[in-house]
Steps between C-alpha positions, in 0.01 A plus 500: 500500500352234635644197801489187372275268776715229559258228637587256760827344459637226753717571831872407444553115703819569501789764424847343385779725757848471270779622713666846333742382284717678158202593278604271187374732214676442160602812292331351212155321399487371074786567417445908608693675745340744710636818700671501805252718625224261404725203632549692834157560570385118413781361747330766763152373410614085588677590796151669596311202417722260637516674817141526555416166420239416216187271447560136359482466156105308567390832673598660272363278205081520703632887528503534114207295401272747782594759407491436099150414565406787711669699226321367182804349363547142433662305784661279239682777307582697878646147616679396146692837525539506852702140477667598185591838636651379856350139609241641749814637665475823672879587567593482136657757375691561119769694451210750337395578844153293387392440835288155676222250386430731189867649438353882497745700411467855642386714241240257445412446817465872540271465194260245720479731759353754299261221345372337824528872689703460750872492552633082504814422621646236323690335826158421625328180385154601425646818324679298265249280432268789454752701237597238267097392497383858459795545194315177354169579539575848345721330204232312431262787482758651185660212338345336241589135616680274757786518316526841486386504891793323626738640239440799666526445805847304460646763321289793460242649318713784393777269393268223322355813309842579381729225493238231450548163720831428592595116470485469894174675465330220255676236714381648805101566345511079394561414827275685726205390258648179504478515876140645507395131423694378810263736700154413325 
């Protein structure tokens, strides 16, 4: 396996402190519910990212564009998902336990790791950034479109395969490539 070189990518200006507060986690995201379990560990996952602080959300944007580019992937699609998927906003978390900027859940992100070669940890900025860009770059290496790209990684590639696109899914899919235009 090979690391992925991550190029240079900008020093954070500034890092938002939140004071700890009740991790606000719903129980269910579309319309689906999801386990307690699941639940449980996303409300420990804010309270972690709440109590260390994060990056503002315009870090965080020049965060995704470096690294997209430094990743081969391009910066428009990395920054249309990463405001569809959380608003450049690094202490979101769904009641999937889909974690920061990218909303890596942690199966997947466990999946990154094993693409870039290294361990990520989803709490931590540049992780994030680097799993959900590493999951796109590699969707894009097996799916035979955008479509099917961000289909993917919205739902699945497992679950596209079977179930096709869910109506969220298609929703979801029109807007980021509606929003790839917004970052041209």
């Amino acid at each position: 396996k090979q690391a992925a070189e991550v190029g240079p990518v900008p020093e954070f200006r500034s890092v938002l402190f939140r004071p700890p507060a009740a991790p606000v986690v719903g129980k269910a995201f579309a319309g689906r519910p999801y386990p307690k379990a699941t639940v449980d560990a996303a409300n420990k996952n804010k309270a972690a990212l709440l109590r260390a602080g994060v990056p503002s959300k315009a870090d965080m944007k020049a965060l995704v564009t470096a690294t997209a580019r430094s990743m081969g992937v391009d910066p428009k699609l990395a920054l249309a998902v990463a405001y569809q998927e959380s608003g450049f906003d690094q202490s979101a978390v769904s009641p999937a336990n889909a974690i920061g900027v990218m909303q890596v859940i942690p199966s997947s992100g466990q999946w990154a790791s094993d693409l870039v070669g290294r361990p990520l940890n989803l709490l931590n900025p540049r992780d994030n950034v680097i799993a959900g860009i590493a999951i796109l770059h590699r969707l894009g290496a097996i799916s035979p479109n955008l479509s099917s790209i961000l289909a993917a990684y919205y739902q699945g590639a497992g679950s596209v395969r079977s179930n096709g696109m869910f109506a969220d899914t298609r929703v979801y899919v029109a807007n980021v490539q509606t929003l790839m235009a917004r970052f041209a």
